[in-house]
Short mmCIF file of C-alpha atoms in Angstrom, two decimals:
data_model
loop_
_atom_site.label_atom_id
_atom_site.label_comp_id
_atom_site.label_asym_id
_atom_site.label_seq_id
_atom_site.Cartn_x
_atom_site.Cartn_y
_atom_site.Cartn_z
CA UNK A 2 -12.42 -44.55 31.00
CA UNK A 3 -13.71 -43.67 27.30
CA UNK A 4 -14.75 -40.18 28.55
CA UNK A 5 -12.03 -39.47 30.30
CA UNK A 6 -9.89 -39.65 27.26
CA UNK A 7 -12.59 -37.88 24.88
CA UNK A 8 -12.39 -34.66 26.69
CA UNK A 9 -8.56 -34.33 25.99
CA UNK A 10 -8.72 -36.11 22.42
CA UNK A 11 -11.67 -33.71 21.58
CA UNK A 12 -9.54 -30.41 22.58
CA UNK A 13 -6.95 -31.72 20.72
CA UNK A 14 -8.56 -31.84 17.83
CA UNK A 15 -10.25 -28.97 17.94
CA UNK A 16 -6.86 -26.98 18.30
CA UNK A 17 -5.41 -28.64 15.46
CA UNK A 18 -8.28 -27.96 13.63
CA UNK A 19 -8.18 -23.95 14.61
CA UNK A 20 -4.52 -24.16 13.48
CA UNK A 21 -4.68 -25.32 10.24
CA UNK A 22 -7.71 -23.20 9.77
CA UNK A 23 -5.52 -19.51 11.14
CA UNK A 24 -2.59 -21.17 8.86
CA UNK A 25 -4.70 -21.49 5.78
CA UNK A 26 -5.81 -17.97 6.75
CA UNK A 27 -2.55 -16.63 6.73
CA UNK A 28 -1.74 -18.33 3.41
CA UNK A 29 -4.76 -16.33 2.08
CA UNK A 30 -3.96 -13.33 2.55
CA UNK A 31 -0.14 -13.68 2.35
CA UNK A 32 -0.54 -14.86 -1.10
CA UNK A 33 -3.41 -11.85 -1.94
CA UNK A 34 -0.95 -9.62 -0.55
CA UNK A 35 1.86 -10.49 -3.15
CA UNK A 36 -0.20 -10.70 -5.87
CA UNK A 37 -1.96 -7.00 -5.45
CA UNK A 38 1.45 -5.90 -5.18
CA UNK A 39 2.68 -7.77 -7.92
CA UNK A 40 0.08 -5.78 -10.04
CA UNK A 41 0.87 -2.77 -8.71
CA UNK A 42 4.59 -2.97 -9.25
CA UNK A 43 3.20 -4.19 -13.02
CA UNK A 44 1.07 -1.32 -13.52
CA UNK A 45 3.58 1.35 -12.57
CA UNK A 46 6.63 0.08 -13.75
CA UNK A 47 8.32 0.36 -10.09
CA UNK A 48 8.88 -1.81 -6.95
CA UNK A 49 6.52 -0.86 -3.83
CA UNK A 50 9.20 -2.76 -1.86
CA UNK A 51 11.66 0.02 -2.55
CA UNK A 52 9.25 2.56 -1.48
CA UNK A 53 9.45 3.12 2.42
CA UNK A 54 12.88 4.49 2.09
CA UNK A 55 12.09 7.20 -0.75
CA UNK A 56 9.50 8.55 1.01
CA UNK A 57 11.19 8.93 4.19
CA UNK A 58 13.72 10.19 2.74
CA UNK A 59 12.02 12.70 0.98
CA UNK A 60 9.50 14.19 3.61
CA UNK A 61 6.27 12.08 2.58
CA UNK A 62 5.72 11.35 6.19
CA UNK A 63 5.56 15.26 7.26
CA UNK A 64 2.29 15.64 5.34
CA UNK A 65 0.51 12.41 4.74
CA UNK A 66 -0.65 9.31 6.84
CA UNK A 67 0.97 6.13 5.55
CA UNK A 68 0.37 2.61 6.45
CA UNK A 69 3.62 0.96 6.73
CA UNK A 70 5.74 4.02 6.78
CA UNK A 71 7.30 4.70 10.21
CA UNK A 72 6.24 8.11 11.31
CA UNK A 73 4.15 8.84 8.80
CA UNK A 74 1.41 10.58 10.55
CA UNK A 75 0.79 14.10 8.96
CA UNK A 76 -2.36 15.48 8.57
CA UNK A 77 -1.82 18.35 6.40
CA UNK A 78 -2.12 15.93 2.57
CA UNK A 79 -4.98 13.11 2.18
CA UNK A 80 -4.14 9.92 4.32
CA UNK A 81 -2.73 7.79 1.65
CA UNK A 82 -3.84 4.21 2.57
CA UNK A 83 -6.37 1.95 1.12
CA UNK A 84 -8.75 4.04 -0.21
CA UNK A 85 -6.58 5.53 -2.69
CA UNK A 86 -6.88 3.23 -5.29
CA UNK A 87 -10.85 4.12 -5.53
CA UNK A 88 -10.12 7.43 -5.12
CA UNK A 89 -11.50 9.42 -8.34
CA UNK A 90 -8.94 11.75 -8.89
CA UNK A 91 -5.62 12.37 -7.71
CA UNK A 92 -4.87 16.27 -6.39
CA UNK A 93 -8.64 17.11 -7.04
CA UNK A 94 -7.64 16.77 -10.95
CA UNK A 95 -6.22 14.47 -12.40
CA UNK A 96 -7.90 10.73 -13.30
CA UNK A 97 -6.36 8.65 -10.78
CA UNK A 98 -4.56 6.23 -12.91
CA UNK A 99 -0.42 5.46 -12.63
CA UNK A 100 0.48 7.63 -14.78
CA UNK A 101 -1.26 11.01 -13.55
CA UNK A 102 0.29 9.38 -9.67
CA UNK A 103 3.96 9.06 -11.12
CA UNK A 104 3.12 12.82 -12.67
CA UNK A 105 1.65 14.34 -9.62
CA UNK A 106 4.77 12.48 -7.25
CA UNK A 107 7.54 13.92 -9.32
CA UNK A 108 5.92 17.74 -9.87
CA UNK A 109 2.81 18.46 -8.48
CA UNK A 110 3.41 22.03 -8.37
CA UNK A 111 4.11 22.08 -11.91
CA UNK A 112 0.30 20.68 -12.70
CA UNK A 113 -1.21 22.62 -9.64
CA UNK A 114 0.39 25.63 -8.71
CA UNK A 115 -1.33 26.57 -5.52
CA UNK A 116 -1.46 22.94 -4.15
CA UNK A 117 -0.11 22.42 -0.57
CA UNK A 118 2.19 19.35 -2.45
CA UNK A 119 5.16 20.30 -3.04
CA UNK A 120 7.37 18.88 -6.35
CA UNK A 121 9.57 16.35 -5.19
CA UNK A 122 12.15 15.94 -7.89
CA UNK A 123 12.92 12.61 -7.19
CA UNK A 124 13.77 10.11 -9.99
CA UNK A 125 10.62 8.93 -12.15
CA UNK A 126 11.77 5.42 -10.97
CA UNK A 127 11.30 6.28 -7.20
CA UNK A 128 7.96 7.73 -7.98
CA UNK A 129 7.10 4.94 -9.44
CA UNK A 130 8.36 2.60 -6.63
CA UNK A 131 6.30 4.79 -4.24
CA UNK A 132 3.25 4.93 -6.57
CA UNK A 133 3.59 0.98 -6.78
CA UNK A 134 3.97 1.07 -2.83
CA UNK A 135 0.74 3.22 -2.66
CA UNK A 136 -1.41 1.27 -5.21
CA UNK A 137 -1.23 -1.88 -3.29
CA UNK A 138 -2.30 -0.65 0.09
CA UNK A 139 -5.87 -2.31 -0.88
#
């Protein structure tokens, strides 16, 4: 009788012990998630989770591949996902730092001339909310 009743106490077990492992898990890298973002949004001044819209809105998606951004499968800019916070420089020029990403957001053109990017003109709090955004892809 004993064995009978292991098999099934032994599974169960197992699965709860699978669950509260993928739950832990999940509380990982929920909690990393908010807190690279939280130092993004810190070091840029803006609020990533304002981003999506601003560059929808304002074409991002037509050039660049962007995790997160519906659409946002262009191949003509740099695919703007995780690596771009170890990225060296941002446009081939500038040290990739928030400030220079805010900069180059706003008026790339007027930096580069000949770049493919074109000056967005958008508020210097929506490129920081996207730079924030783009920051914590890590």
């Amino acid at each position: 009788m004993r064995s009978v009743l292991a098999r099934p106490i032994g599974g169960a077990f197992a699965a709860i012990l699978l669950l509260t492992a993928a739950v832990a898990a999940a509380t990982l890298w929920s909690d990393r998630r908010d807190r690279v973002q939280h130092e993004s949004d810190a070091a840029t001044g803006g609020v990533g989770a304002r981003a999506i819209p601003i560059m929808t809105a304002n074409g991002c998606s037509g050039c660049h591949t962007i995790p997160g951004v519906p659409g946002a499968e262009g191949q003509v800019g740099p695919r703007l996902d995780g690596g771009l916070a170890d990225r060296v420089f941002i446009g081939g020029l500038l040290a990739n730092n928030p400030q220079n990403m805010i900069r180059w957001i706003r008026s790339a053109r007027e930096i580069s001339p000949h770049t493919a990017m074109p000056s967005t003109r958008i508020t210097e709090q929506q490129a920081r909310d996207i730079a924030a955004y783009l920051y914590a892809l890590k």
